[in-house]
CSV table of C-alpha atoms and ligand atoms in Angstrom, one decimal:
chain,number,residue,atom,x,y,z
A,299,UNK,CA,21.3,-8.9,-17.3
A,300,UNK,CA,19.0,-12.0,-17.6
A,301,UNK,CA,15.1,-10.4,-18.0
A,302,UNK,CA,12.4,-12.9,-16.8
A,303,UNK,CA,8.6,-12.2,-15.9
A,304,UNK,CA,5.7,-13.9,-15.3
A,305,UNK,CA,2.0,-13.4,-14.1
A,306,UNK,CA,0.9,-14.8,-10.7
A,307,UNK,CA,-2.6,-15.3,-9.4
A,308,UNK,CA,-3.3,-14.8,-6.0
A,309,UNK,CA,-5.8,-16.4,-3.7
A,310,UNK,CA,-7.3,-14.1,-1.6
A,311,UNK,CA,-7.9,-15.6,2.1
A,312,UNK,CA,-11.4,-13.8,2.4
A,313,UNK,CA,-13.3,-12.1,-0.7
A,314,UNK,CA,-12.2,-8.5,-0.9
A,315,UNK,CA,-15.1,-6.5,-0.9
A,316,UNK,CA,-14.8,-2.4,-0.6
A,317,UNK,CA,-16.0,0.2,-2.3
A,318,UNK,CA,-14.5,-0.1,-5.5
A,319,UNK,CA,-16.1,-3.5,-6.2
A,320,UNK,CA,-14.8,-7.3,-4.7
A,321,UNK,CA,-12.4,-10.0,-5.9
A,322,UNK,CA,-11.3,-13.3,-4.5
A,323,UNK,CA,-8.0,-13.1,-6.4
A,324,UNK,CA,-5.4,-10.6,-8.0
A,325,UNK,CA,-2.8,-10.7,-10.7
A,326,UNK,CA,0.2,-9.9,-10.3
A,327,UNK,CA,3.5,-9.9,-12.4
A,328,UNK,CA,6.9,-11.0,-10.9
A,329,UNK,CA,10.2,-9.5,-12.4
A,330,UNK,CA,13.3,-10.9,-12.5
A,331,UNK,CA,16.6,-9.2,-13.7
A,332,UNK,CA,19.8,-11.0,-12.8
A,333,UNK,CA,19.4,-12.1,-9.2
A,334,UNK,CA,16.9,-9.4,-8.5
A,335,UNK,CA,13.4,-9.6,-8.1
A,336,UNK,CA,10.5,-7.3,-8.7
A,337,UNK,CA,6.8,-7.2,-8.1
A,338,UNK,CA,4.3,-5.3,-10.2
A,339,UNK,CA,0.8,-5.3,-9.1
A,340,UNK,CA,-1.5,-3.4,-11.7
A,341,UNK,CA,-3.7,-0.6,-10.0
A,342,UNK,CA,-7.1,-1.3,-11.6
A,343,UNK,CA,-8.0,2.3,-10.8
A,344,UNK,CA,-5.3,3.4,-12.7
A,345,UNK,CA,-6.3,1.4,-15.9
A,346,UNK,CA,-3.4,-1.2,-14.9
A,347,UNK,CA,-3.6,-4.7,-15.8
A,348,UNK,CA,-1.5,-8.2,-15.9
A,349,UNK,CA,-1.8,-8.2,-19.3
A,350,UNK,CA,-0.9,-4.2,-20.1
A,351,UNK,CA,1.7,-4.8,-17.1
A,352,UNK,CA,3.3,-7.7,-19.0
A,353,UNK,CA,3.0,-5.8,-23.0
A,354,UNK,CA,5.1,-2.7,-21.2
A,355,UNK,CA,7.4,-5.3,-19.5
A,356,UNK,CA,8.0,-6.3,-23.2
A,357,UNK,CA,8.6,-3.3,-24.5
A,358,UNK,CA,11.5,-2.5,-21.9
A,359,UNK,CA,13.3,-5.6,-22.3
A,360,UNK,CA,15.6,-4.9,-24.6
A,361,UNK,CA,17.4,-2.0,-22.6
A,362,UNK,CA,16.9,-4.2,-19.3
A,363,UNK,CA,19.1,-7.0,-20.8
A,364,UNK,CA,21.9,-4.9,-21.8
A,365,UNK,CA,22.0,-3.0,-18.8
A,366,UNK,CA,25.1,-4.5,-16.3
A,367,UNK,CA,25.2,-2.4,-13.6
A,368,UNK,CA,21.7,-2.7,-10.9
A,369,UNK,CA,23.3,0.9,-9.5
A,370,UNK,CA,21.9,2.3,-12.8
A,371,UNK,CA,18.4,2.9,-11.6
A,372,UNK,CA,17.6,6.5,-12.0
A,373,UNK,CA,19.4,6.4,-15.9
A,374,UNK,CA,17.1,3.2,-16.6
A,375,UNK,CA,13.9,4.5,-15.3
A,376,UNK,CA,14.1,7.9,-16.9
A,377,UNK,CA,14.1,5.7,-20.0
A,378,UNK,CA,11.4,3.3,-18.7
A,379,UNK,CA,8.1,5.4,-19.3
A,380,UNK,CA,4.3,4.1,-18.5
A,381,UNK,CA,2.5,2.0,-16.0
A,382,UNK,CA,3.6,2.9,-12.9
A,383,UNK,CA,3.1,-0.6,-11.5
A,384,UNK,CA,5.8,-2.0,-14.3
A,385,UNK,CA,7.8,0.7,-13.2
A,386,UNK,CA,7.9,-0.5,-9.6
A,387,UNK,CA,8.9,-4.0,-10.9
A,388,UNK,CA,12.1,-2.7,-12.3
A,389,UNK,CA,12.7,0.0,-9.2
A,390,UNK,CA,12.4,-3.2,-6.8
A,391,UNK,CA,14.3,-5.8,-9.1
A,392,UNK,CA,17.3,-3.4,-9.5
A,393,UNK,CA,17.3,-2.6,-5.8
A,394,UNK,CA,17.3,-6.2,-5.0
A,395,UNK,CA,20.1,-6.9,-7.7
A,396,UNK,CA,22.5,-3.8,-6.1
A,397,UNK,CA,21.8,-5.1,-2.4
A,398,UNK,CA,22.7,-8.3,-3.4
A,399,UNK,CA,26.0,-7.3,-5.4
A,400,UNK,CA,27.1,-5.2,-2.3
A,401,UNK,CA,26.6,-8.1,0.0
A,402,UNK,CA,23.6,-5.5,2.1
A,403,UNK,CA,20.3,-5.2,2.5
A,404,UNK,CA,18.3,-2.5,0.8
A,405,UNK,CA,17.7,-0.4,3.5
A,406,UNK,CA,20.9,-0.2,4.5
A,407,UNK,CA,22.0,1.2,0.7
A,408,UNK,CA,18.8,3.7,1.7
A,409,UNK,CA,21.2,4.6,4.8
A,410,UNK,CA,17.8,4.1,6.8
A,411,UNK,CA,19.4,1.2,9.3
A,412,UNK,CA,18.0,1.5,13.0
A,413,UNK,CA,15.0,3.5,12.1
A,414,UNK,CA,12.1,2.0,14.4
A,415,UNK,CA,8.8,0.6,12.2
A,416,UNK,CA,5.6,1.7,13.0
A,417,UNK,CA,3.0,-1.0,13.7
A,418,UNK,CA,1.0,-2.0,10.9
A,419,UNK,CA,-2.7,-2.3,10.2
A,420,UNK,CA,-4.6,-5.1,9.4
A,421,UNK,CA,-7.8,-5.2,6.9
A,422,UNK,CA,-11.3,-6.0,8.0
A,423,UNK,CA,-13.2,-6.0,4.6
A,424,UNK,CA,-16.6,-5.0,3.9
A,425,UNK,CA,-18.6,-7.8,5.4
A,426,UNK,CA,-21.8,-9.2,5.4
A,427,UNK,CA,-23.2,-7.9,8.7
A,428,UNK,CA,-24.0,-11.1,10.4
A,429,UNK,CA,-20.1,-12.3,9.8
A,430,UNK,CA,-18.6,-9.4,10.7
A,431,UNK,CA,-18.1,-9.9,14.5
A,432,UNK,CA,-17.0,-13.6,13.7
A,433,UNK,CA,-14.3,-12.0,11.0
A,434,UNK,CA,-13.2,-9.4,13.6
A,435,UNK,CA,-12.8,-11.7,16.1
A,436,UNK,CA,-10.3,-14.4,13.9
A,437,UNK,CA,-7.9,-11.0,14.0
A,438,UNK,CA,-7.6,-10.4,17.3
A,439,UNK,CA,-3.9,-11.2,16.7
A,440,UNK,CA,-3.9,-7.7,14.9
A,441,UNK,CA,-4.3,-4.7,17.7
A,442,UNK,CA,-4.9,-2.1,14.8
A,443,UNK,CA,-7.5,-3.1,12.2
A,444,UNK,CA,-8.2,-0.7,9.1
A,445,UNK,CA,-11.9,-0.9,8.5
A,446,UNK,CA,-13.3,-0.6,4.6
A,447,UNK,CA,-16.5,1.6,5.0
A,448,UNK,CA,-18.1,3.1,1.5
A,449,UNK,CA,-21.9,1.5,2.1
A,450,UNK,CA,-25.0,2.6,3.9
A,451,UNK,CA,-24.0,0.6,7.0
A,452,UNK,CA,-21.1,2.4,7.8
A,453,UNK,CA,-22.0,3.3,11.6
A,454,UNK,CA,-22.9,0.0,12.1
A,455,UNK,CA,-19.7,-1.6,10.8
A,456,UNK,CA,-17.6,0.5,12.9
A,457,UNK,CA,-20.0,0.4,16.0
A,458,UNK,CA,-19.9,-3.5,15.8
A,459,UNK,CA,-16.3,-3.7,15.5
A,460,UNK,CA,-15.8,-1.2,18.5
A,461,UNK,CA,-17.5,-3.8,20.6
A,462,UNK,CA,-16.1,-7.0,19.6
A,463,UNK,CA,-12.6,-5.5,20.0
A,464,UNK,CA,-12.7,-2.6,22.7
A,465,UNK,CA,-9.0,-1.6,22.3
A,466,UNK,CA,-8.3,-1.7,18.9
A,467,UNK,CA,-7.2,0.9,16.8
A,468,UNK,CA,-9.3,1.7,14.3
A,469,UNK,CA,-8.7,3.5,11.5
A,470,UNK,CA,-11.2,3.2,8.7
A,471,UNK,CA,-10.9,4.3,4.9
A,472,UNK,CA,-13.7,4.5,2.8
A,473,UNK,CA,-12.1,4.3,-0.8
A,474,UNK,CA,-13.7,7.6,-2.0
A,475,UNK,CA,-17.1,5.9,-1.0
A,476,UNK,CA,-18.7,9.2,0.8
A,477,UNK,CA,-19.9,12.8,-0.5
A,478,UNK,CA,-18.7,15.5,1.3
A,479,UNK,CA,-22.4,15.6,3.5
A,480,UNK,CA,-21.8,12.2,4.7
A,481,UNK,CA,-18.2,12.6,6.0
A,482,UNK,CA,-19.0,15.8,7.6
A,483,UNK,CA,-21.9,13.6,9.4
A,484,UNK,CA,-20.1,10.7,9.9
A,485,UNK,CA,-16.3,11.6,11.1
A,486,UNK,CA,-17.6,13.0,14.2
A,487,UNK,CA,-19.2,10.3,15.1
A,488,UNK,CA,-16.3,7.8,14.5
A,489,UNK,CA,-14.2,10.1,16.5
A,490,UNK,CA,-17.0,9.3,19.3
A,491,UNK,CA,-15.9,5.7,18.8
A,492,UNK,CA,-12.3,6.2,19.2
A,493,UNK,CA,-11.3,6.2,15.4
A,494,UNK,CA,-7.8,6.9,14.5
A,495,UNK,CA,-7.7,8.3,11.2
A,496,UNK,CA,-10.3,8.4,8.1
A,497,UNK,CA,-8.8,7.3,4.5
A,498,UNK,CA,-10.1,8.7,1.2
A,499,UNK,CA,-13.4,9.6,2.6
A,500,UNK,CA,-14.0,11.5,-1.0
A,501,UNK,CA,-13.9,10.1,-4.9
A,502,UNK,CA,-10.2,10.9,-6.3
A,503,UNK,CA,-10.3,14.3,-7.7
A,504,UNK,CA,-13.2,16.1,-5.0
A,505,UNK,CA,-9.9,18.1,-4.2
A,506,UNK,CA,-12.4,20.9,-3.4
A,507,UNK,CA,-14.4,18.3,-1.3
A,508,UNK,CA,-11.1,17.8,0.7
A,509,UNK,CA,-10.8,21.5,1.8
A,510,UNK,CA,-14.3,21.7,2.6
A,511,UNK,CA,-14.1,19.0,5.2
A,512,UNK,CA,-10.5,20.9,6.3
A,513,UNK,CA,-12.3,23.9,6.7
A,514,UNK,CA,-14.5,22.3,8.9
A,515,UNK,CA,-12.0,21.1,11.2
A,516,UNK,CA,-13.2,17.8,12.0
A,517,UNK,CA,-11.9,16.0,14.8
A,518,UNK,CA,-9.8,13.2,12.8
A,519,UNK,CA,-7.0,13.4,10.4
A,520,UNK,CA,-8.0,12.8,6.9
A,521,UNK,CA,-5.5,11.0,4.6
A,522,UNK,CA,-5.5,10.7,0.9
A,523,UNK,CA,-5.1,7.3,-1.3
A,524,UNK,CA,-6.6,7.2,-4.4
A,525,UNK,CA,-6.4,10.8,-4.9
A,526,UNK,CA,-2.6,10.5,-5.0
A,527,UNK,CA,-1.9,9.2,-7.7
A,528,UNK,CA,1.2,10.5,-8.6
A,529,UNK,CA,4.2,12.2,-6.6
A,530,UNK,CA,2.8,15.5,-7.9
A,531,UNK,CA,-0.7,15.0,-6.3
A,532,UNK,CA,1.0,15.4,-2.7
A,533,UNK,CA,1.9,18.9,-4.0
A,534,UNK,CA,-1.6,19.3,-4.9
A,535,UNK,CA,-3.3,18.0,-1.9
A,536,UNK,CA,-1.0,19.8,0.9
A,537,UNK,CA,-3.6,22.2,1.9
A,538,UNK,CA,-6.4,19.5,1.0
A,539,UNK,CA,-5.7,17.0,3.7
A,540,UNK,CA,-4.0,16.4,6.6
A,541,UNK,CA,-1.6,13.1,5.4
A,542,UNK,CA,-1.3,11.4,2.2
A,543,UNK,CA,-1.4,7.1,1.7
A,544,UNK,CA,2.4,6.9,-0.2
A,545,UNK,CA,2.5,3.2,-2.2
A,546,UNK,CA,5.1,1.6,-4.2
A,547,UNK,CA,2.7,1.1,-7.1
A,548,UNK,CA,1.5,4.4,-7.5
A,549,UNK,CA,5.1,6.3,-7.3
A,550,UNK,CA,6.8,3.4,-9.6
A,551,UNK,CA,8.9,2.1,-6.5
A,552,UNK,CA,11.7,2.6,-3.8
A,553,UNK,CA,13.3,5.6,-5.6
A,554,UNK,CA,9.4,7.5,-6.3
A,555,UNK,CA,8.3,6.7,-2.9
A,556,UNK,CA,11.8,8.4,-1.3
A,557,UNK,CA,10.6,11.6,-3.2
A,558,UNK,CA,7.0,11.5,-2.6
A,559,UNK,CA,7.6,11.0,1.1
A,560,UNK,CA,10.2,13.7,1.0
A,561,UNK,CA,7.9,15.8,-1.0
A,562,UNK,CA,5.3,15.1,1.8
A,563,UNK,CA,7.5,15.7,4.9
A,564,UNK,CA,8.3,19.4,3.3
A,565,UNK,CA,4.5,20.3,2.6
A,566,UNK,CA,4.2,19.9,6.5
A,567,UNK,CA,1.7,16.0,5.9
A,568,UNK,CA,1.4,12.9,7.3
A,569,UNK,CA,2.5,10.1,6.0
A,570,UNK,CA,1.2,6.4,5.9
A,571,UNK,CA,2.8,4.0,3.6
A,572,UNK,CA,0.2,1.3,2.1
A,573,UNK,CA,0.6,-1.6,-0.5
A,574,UNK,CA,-1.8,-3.1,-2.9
A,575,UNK,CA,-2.8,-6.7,-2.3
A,576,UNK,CA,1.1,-7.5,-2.8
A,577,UNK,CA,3.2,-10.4,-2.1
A,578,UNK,CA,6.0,-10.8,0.2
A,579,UNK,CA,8.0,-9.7,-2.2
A,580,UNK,CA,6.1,-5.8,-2.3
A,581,UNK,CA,5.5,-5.3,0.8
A,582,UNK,CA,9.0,-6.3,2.3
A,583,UNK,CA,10.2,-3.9,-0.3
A,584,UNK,CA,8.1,-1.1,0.8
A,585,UNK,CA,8.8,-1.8,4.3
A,586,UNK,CA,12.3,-1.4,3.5
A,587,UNK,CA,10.9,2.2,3.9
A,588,UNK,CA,9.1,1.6,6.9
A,589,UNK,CA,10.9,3.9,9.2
A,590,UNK,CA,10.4,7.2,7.4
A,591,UNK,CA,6.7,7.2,8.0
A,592,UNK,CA,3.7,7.6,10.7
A,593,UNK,CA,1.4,4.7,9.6
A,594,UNK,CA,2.4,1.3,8.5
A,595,UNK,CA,-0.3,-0.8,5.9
A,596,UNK,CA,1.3,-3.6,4.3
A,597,UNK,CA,-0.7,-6.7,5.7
A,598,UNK,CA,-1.0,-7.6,1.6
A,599,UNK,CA,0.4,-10.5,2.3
A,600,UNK,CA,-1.4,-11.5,5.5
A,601,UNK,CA,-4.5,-11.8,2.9
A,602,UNK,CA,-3.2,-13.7,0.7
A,603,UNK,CA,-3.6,-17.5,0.5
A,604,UNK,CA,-0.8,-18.9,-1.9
A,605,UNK,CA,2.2,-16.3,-1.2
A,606,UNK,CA,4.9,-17.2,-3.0
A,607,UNK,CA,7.7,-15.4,-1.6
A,608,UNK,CA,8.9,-15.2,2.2
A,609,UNK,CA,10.5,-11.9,3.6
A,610,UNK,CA,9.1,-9.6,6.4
A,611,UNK,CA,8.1,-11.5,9.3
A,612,UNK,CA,4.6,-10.5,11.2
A,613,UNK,CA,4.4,-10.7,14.7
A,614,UNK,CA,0.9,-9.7,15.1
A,615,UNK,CA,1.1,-6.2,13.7
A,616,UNK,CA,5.0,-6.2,14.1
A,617,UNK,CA,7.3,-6.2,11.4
A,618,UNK,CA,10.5,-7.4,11.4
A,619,UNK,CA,12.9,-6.9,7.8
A,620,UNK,CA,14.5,-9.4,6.8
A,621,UNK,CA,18.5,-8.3,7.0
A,622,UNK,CA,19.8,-10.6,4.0
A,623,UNK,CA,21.4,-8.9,1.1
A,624,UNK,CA,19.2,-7.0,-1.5
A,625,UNK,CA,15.5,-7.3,-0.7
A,626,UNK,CA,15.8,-10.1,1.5
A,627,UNK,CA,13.5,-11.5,-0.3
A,628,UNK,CA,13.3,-15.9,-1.2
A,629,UNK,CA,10.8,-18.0,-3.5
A,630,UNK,CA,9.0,-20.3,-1.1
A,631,UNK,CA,10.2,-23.9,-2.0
A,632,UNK,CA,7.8,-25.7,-4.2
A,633,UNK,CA,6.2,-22.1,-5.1
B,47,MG,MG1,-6.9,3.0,0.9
């Protein structure tokens, strides 16, 4: 099949600030193999870049050009070792390709047709406290708002929020911005304020951290992102946490994510399925998904300024699939 990729770069609608650091725009690579598309979009925590994305893109090509049949996706990606986000390109773009030969969409070839979606969350960035209520405000089309926490203000933030938009659902994550003292003092307190869920209260690999704050029985579920990074972290993590954050990019696509939410269902976890800051192109993939899981956070492209692609519909903090063959998935004219 026909191999093409390229690097994008996306403008973000609002600086993305969290704990890790803040950008105003991402790079990501877009795949193409015969008709199918793919999206990669490096996770910098995971070393990932465009560039590295790109050189293992490269490297693969030869065995993606004579490959002829899109159903081929397990034999491929046994051979297709390395960054997990490249990975995901070829996962998608193969999917997308099969869909699209079998005249269905994706999750129908999943056998996943009828399951309902849960409602997704939208991002409120760290913000500078006296724009906050103004930025909280412009998403009141979005009834559950994920809040980025990880600085000394974190009370605040949430308290703010809480009363500019009374019957939200909050959930916040702090992207392993806390020590094990602070969450222990603070996820009480956001239970007090009618928080959902915590995220990644704890750096990556305080796995010991984790069962501390289990042990303690706090009053919120705690769910792990960028401590899973791979399939066999759920393993790891089942008597850690109380759900695990399952992404495309981190389990190297459709076919990674199927096990690692399988994986998760049997160690008795909760399961929220995330994106990067992805196009339409990811995160209608990943919602293809949608209906095996709890939680629902794929508003990537909601922040995004210059998305090329158009799939998933939002109705607020709806999602609709698209049902066309494959992904579903179409280049924005003029894009
Ligand atoms: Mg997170």
């Amino acid at each position: 099949m026909q191999i093409d990729y390229q690097t994008i770069e996306l403008r973000l609608r609002h600086t993305f600030h969290i704990a890790h650091g803040a950008s105003d725009t991402r790079r990501n690579v877009i795949l193409r193999v015969g008709d199918g598309l793919g999206e990669a979009a490096p996770v910098a925590y995971h070393g990932e870049s465009a560039e590295a994305v790109t050189e293992t893109l490269a490297g693969w090509q030869a065995e993606l050009e004579r490959l002829d049949d899109p159903s081929a996706i397990s034999w491929l990606l046994q051979r297709c070792q390395g960054s997990r986000a490249a990975r995901a390109a070829v996962d998608l773009a193969l999917h997308d390709a099969l869909g699209k030969r079998l005249g269905c969409p994706v999750y129908q070839l999943l056998g996943l047709s009828k399951l309902p979606l849960p409602q997704t969350s939208f991002t409120i960035a760290i913000t500078a406290p006296d724009e906050l209520a103004a930025r909280v405000r412009e998403a009141a089309a979005y009834p559950i708002l994920k809040v980025k926490l990880g600085t000394d203000r974190d009370l605040d933030i949430v308290r703010t929020i809480r009363e500019v938009a009374p019957h939200a659902t909050l959930r916040v994550d702090a992207n392993a911005g806390w020590s094990v003292q602070q969450a222990l003092r603070l996820i009480p307190q956001f239970a007090e304020l009618g928080v959902e869920l915590i995220e990644q209260p704890l750096p990556a690999d305080d796995f010991d951290g984790f069962r501390v704050l289990k042990r303690a029985r706090l009053p919120l579920p705690i769910i792990a992102d960028e401590s899973v990074k791979a399939p066999a972290d759920v393993v790891r993590l089942a008597d850690a946490v109380d759900g695990v954050n399952i992404k495309l990019m981190k389990t190297g696509g459709i076919q990674g994510a199927l096990a690692a939410i399988q994986t998760a269902r049997s160690c008795d976890l909760k399961i929220m399925l995330g994106c990067m800051v992805e196009t339409s192109l990811g995160a209608t993939a990943a919602a293809q998904l949608g209906g095996l899981v709890d939680w629902l956070d794929l508003d990537g492209p909601l922040l995004i300024a210059n998305d090329p692609f158009t799939g998933l519909r939002f109705d607020g903090t709806r999602i609709t699939l698209p049902d066309a063959p494959g992904l579903g998935v179409t280049p924005r004219t003029g894009a």
